[in-house]
Amino acid sequence: MFSQSVFAEVFIPSQEYVGYYDHEGVYTVGGNVKNQNDFALIPTISITVIDGKNTLTTTITHVTIPPRTDIPFKIKLPEITGDSPILLEPKLKFAKTEKDPLSIMILYDKTLIKHDDGHVTGRIINNGNQTIFNPKVLAIANGHEKMLDVVSNIEYIEKIEPGEIKEFSMYPDPSITEDIFYYSCFAPVDSTVIPISTKKNGGDFDFRYDSGAWYSAAKFNEEGTTLTMRGYNSYPLETYANFEFPQISGKEKFNVTLNDKPVHFIQSIDDMGFWHVAFTVGPTSQDILKITGFEKGLPPITSKIPQWIKTNANWWSTDQISDLEFLEGIAFLFEKGIISVPSKEITVQSNWKIPSWVKTASLWWSEDKISDDDYLNIIENLVKRKIILV
């Protein structure tokens, strides 16, 4: 990892870093990470807010930023509730990696329009030769003198084929709509599902979600049958949420409520044996989400490696997700102590450069052609050889 003081070519400009209360009263922090190096990197951003007598520090891992590229970020901090919170200067570290610029381009033509109500519409095109799954577009909404918000496309884009053009629309938070002067720093990115771990019946329960909304404070009831979360959607359009849960009995029948009101949802199971619970999230909403119908206990222990990491390995080996999403799973293995390497074996000069044969090994592992232990040995060896930084 490297500090901002060592490499000034990676930084967050003060005029492109802001904290504010959104339309729903949730404290929101947004910024723009600039990478002016000739190599790609994965930034880690520490955000500190002084809220009266309390100080909150949150660390987030940003998406991979290709060489000479800017990519904005945004996070919500519901813990901040004071009248005059003070957002301190961010602290930035990063790990080197290898990633080519995304082949998705913004079409800067007459179709890129800022409308009278403050939202913007436009189009993207895939200039590459590979399908890109779950792309998103980020941008900065600016006032006359400073950045106001970080926005993203409101609609779900499942994939974009080579040569295909897709339309997108972005809406700023309603609290700053009237102050928007222009948009800048449009940045197509690979979207990532968000992993969450919470306690359930005395153990860890790992699941994931993909959504245009934001969820926090996941908690099971004492019986382990009801999962509660806080959800936020600041945009004036409805969006989607798709939760992925491991099976416990395989006979689960879920129900979903928002603020204790039943909502229509779709329950399905994917090819990897995971439950999916998907539903629509209303515009400019702040809800208490409850999902009931979980079986007591934890999923059967079939492997010391969570199934979602194996799923990631399969998707990565077939180019359905980015290197970053795959590496997030590998980092999880070290955080949980599933893999451990003596600190003397790790160097701050390591590169996140993954040999191509690792994709083949990942595919074999996802298809149970090699054992968990064999695969863990491969990953551990990559760290010992200083190819992967942990």
XYZ file of C-alpha atoms in Angstrom:
390
model
C 0.000 0.000 0.000
C 1.165 3.534 -0.659
C 0.300 6.844 0.987
C -0.889 9.961 -0.792
C 2.204 11.826 0.388
C 4.439 9.389 -1.501
C 2.534 9.381 -4.769
C 0.900 12.771 -5.357
C -0.309 11.456 -8.725
C -3.188 9.786 -6.827
C -5.392 12.258 -5.001
C -8.870 13.597 -4.237
C -9.107 17.333 -5.056
C -10.557 19.373 -2.195
C -13.055 21.008 -4.568
C -14.244 17.527 -5.576
C -14.897 16.223 -2.063
C -18.143 17.036 -0.265
C -20.378 15.986 2.613
C -24.063 16.872 2.901
C -27.422 15.634 4.185
C -29.429 14.148 1.341
C -33.152 14.573 0.693
C -33.929 11.775 3.169
C -31.727 13.293 5.882
C -28.878 10.767 5.500
C -25.363 12.204 5.663
C -23.652 11.550 2.335
C -20.002 11.869 1.295
C -18.859 11.983 -2.317
C -15.537 12.560 -4.010
C -13.461 12.003 -7.111
C -10.279 9.912 -7.114
C -7.765 10.953 -9.773
C -5.137 8.477 -10.950
C -2.472 10.272 -12.978
C -0.060 7.326 -12.984
C 0.792 5.042 -15.883
C -0.499 2.036 -13.928
C -3.896 0.975 -12.618
C -4.617 0.913 -8.899
C -7.152 -0.018 -6.238
C -7.667 2.912 -3.817
C -8.569 2.615 -0.149
C -10.198 5.775 1.201
C -10.494 6.673 4.888
C -13.305 9.140 5.578
C -13.494 10.904 8.948
C -16.387 13.049 10.167
C -16.514 14.949 13.460
C -20.104 14.902 14.681
C -20.281 16.990 17.839
C -18.342 15.088 20.505
C -18.123 11.941 18.384
C -15.710 11.105 15.565
C -16.573 8.507 12.937
C -13.977 7.019 10.593
C -15.046 4.750 7.742
C -12.742 3.025 5.268
C -13.929 1.977 1.814
C -12.221 0.145 -1.035
C -12.932 1.899 -4.311
C -13.213 0.274 -7.748
C -10.068 -0.317 -9.791
C -8.988 2.885 -11.539
C -7.152 2.429 -14.879
C -4.117 4.592 -15.737
C -4.781 8.332 -16.119
C -8.460 8.012 -15.208
C -10.825 9.627 -12.695
C -13.602 7.661 -11.000
C -15.961 9.230 -8.416
C -17.260 7.473 -5.289
C -20.144 7.961 -2.884
C -21.022 6.609 0.570
C -23.840 7.204 3.044
C -23.245 7.482 6.789
C -26.553 7.261 8.699
C -24.592 7.336 11.977
C -23.974 11.075 11.452
C -26.909 13.064 12.846
C -25.566 16.390 14.163
C -26.452 19.852 12.916
C -22.944 20.792 11.751
C -20.782 17.733 10.999
C -17.206 18.469 9.973
C -15.800 16.410 7.092
C -12.029 16.090 7.441
C -9.567 15.702 4.589
C -9.631 12.111 3.300
C -6.690 9.752 3.680
C -5.837 7.759 0.590
C -3.799 4.602 0.064
C -3.662 2.273 -2.912
C -2.401 -1.022 -4.291
C -1.012 -1.318 -7.800
C -2.806 -3.619 -10.195
C -3.253 -4.257 -13.897
C -6.440 -3.225 -15.648
C -7.039 -1.846 -19.095
C -9.432 1.085 -19.501
C -13.019 -0.065 -19.812
C -14.072 -0.315 -23.462
C -17.316 1.552 -22.701
C -17.292 5.160 -23.900
C -19.658 8.051 -23.242
C -21.087 9.475 -26.463
C -20.402 13.193 -26.177
C -22.933 14.276 -28.780
C -26.320 15.986 -28.886
C -27.880 13.053 -26.996
C -25.961 13.972 -23.821
C -28.461 16.423 -22.331
C -28.824 18.216 -19.007
C -32.550 18.780 -18.547
C -34.323 21.692 -16.885
C -35.101 19.658 -13.769
C -31.377 18.920 -13.242
C -31.188 15.315 -14.456
C -29.041 14.208 -17.392
C -29.558 11.635 -20.130
C -27.072 10.177 -22.558
C -25.739 7.079 -24.273
C -22.801 4.701 -23.896
C -21.198 2.442 -26.490
C -19.089 -0.687 -26.103
C -16.082 -0.170 -28.383
C -14.417 -3.413 -27.316
C -14.739 -6.989 -28.494
C -16.122 -8.502 -25.279
C -19.513 -8.331 -23.592
C -19.459 -6.235 -20.420
C -21.877 -7.264 -17.693
C -23.613 -4.928 -15.237
C -21.949 -1.661 -16.305
C -22.640 1.587 -14.480
C -21.939 5.203 -15.295
C -20.800 7.639 -12.600
C -20.518 11.419 -12.845
C -20.096 14.537 -10.732
C -22.885 17.104 -10.406
C -21.387 20.585 -10.007
C -22.655 23.935 -8.812
C -21.155 27.221 -9.969
C -18.092 26.878 -7.752
C -17.940 23.399 -6.242
C -18.973 19.779 -6.524
C -22.451 18.993 -5.171
C -23.042 15.264 -5.603
C -21.934 12.009 -7.241
C -24.616 10.428 -9.420
C -25.039 7.157 -11.294
C -27.419 5.723 -13.871
C -30.775 4.956 -12.333
C -31.716 2.035 -14.604
C -30.306 -1.482 -14.404
C -28.093 -2.407 -17.388
C -27.613 -6.170 -17.449
C -24.965 -6.167 -20.188
C -23.694 -4.325 -23.243
C -22.497 -6.269 -26.266
C -19.582 -5.195 -28.524
C -20.729 -2.310 -30.716
C -23.996 -1.943 -28.798
C -25.311 1.427 -27.628
C -27.308 1.780 -24.397
C -29.166 4.795 -23.040
C -28.757 5.979 -19.460
C -30.262 8.608 -17.185
C -28.913 10.165 -13.996
C -30.777 12.043 -11.297
C -29.130 14.164 -8.599
C -30.290 14.111 -5.018
C -33.420 16.312 -4.796
C -31.810 18.403 -2.061
C -29.347 19.948 -4.553
C -31.286 19.794 -7.837
C -31.831 23.546 -8.177
C -28.137 24.320 -7.611
C -26.713 22.119 -10.408
C -24.854 24.009 -13.115
C -23.177 21.212 -15.072
C -21.958 17.580 -14.976
C -18.379 16.374 -15.321
C -16.065 13.362 -14.894
C -18.365 10.823 -16.571
C -16.868 7.429 -15.730
C -18.123 4.024 -16.942
C -17.277 1.272 -14.436
C -17.816 -2.423 -13.839
C -20.524 -2.627 -11.191
C -19.935 -4.789 -8.131
C -22.279 -6.714 -5.926
C -21.875 -5.818 -2.267
C -21.014 -8.610 0.213
C -22.434 -8.430 3.755
C -21.725 -10.602 6.775
C -23.937 -10.584 9.859
C -24.483 -12.814 12.885
C -27.116 -15.543 12.785
C -27.699 -18.222 15.416
C -24.201 -17.866 16.811
C -22.311 -17.848 13.515
C -21.539 -15.728 10.459
C -24.121 -15.521 7.681
C -22.684 -14.211 4.409
C -24.856 -12.860 1.606
C -24.720 -10.266 -1.188
C -26.903 -7.718 -2.915
C -27.031 -5.643 -6.077
C -29.193 -2.528 -6.072
C -29.621 1.053 -7.141
C -30.448 1.705 -3.471
C -28.129 1.427 -0.470
C -28.517 -0.919 2.517
C -26.920 -1.009 5.967
C -27.269 -2.338 9.534
C -28.126 -5.923 8.598
C -29.352 -7.848 11.644
C -31.207 -11.123 12.310
C -33.735 -11.560 15.095
C -32.911 -13.894 17.970
C -34.530 -16.879 16.235
C -32.517 -16.267 13.059
C -35.632 -16.226 10.892
C -36.032 -12.504 10.077
C -33.403 -10.264 8.499
C -33.781 -6.497 8.994
C -31.904 -3.732 7.148
C -32.151 -0.009 6.527
C -32.571 0.978 2.877
C -32.174 4.340 1.151
C -33.089 5.532 -2.330
C -32.640 9.289 -2.720
C -33.557 9.370 -6.408
C -36.953 10.437 -7.777
C -37.317 7.217 -9.770
C -37.891 3.671 -8.678
C -34.956 1.285 -8.792
C -34.288 -2.401 -8.081
C -32.847 -4.632 -5.364
C -31.661 -8.226 -5.754
C -30.491 -10.135 -2.668
C -28.607 -13.434 -2.895
C -28.779 -15.850 0.052
C -27.292 -19.318 0.611
C -29.727 -22.155 1.232
C -30.241 -23.594 4.686
C -32.912 -26.228 4.112
C -33.669 -25.516 0.469
C -37.338 -25.141 1.434
C -37.278 -21.478 2.473
C -40.323 -19.400 1.596
C -39.538 -15.720 1.977
C -41.706 -12.667 2.535
C -40.648 -9.058 2.082
C -41.949 -5.917 3.773
C -40.896 -2.281 3.587
C -41.886 -0.329 6.694
C -44.016 -3.366 7.643
C -46.026 -3.191 4.393
C -45.883 -6.257 2.112
C -44.256 -5.708 -1.277
C -44.329 -7.765 -4.425
C -41.131 -9.735 -4.911
C -39.726 -12.585 -6.939
C -38.065 -15.561 -5.260
C -35.881 -17.774 -7.437
C -32.895 -20.060 -7.233
C -29.868 -19.829 -9.514
C -27.688 -22.508 -11.097
C -25.269 -22.359 -8.163
C -28.018 -23.096 -5.650
C -28.446 -19.602 -4.217
C -31.772 -18.045 -3.373
C -32.538 -14.697 -5.008
C -35.079 -12.242 -3.618
C -35.729 -9.338 -5.994
C -38.131 -6.424 -5.723
C -38.706 -2.835 -6.782
C -37.612 0.058 -4.551
C -39.772 3.185 -4.619
C -38.442 6.658 -5.450
C -37.024 8.957 -2.744
C -37.612 6.371 -0.062
C -36.085 5.499 3.292
C -37.365 2.127 4.444
C -36.907 -0.579 7.020
C -36.558 -3.759 4.970
C -37.586 -7.058 6.555
C -37.135 -10.415 4.868
C -38.746 -13.281 6.752
C -38.821 -17.006 6.037
C -35.238 -17.958 6.818
C -34.756 -21.349 8.425
C -33.126 -21.422 11.842
C -29.441 -22.187 11.948
C -26.721 -21.686 9.360
C -26.168 -23.079 5.861
C -24.635 -26.580 5.836
C -20.861 -26.465 5.997
C -19.827 -27.960 2.695
C -16.620 -25.980 2.443
C -14.564 -23.618 4.569
C -14.779 -21.229 1.604
C -18.079 -19.302 1.214
C -19.980 -20.367 -1.881
C -20.164 -16.813 -3.231
C -16.358 -16.788 -3.601
C -16.566 -19.963 -5.675
C -19.291 -18.342 -7.754
C -17.053 -15.314 -8.235
C -14.213 -17.569 -9.378
C -16.465 -19.109 -12.011
C -17.726 -15.741 -13.240
C -14.204 -14.290 -13.296
C -12.813 -17.263 -15.216
C -15.463 -16.663 -17.908
C -14.970 -12.848 -17.940
C -18.372 -12.084 -16.433
C -16.937 -9.979 -13.593
C -13.882 -7.763 -13.188
C -10.525 -8.548 -11.578
C -11.519 -6.330 -8.655
C -14.600 -8.381 -7.814
C -12.541 -11.578 -7.894
C -9.834 -10.026 -5.712
C -12.414 -8.853 -3.179
C -13.228 -12.514 -2.606
C -9.555 -13.392 -2.202
C -9.110 -10.558 0.307
C -12.100 -11.977 2.239
C -10.257 -15.314 2.601
C -7.361 -13.571 4.336
C -9.615 -11.402 6.499
C -11.404 -14.510 7.783
C -8.129 -16.369 8.352
C -8.990 -19.070 5.799
C -5.595 -18.351 4.227
C -2.696 -16.940 6.216
C 0.775 -15.940 5.097
C 3.537 -14.729 7.453
C 3.939 -10.948 7.209
C 7.590 -11.347 6.234
C 6.417 -12.934 2.999
C 4.452 -9.804 1.984
C 5.924 -6.714 0.372
C 4.456 -3.272 -0.153
C 5.864 -3.356 -3.675
C 3.667 -6.275 -4.728
C 1.533 -5.954 -7.855
C -2.005 -7.275 -8.262
C -0.896 -9.055 -11.423
C -2.678 -12.343 -11.884
C -1.140 -14.913 -14.264
C -3.553 -16.039 -16.969
C -3.356 -19.677 -15.869
C -5.072 -18.724 -12.590
C -8.316 -18.256 -14.538
C -8.060 -21.853 -15.725
C -7.437 -23.058 -12.172
C -10.381 -20.951 -10.950
C -12.664 -22.534 -13.543
C -11.525 -26.035 -12.560
C -12.114 -25.248 -8.904
C -15.597 -23.829 -9.556
C -16.391 -27.071 -11.409
C -14.984 -29.202 -8.531
C -12.165 -30.540 -10.704
C -9.624 -29.528 -8.065
C -10.092 -29.445 -4.290
C -10.509 -26.448 -2.019
C -7.095 -27.116 -0.494
C -5.423 -27.250 -3.916
C -6.975 -23.916 -4.857
C -6.062 -22.285 -1.544
C -2.487 -23.467 -2.037
C -2.435 -21.731 -5.435
C -3.617 -18.436 -3.930
C -1.212 -18.728 -0.998
C 1.639 -19.354 -3.417
C 0.753 -16.191 -5.374
C 1.042 -14.174 -2.182
C 4.326 -15.780 -1.180
C 5.707 -14.991 -4.638
C 4.653 -11.361 -4.089
C 2.283 -11.391 -7.067
C -0.814 -10.610 -4.961
C -0.760 -7.986 -2.198
C -2.851 -8.603 0.925
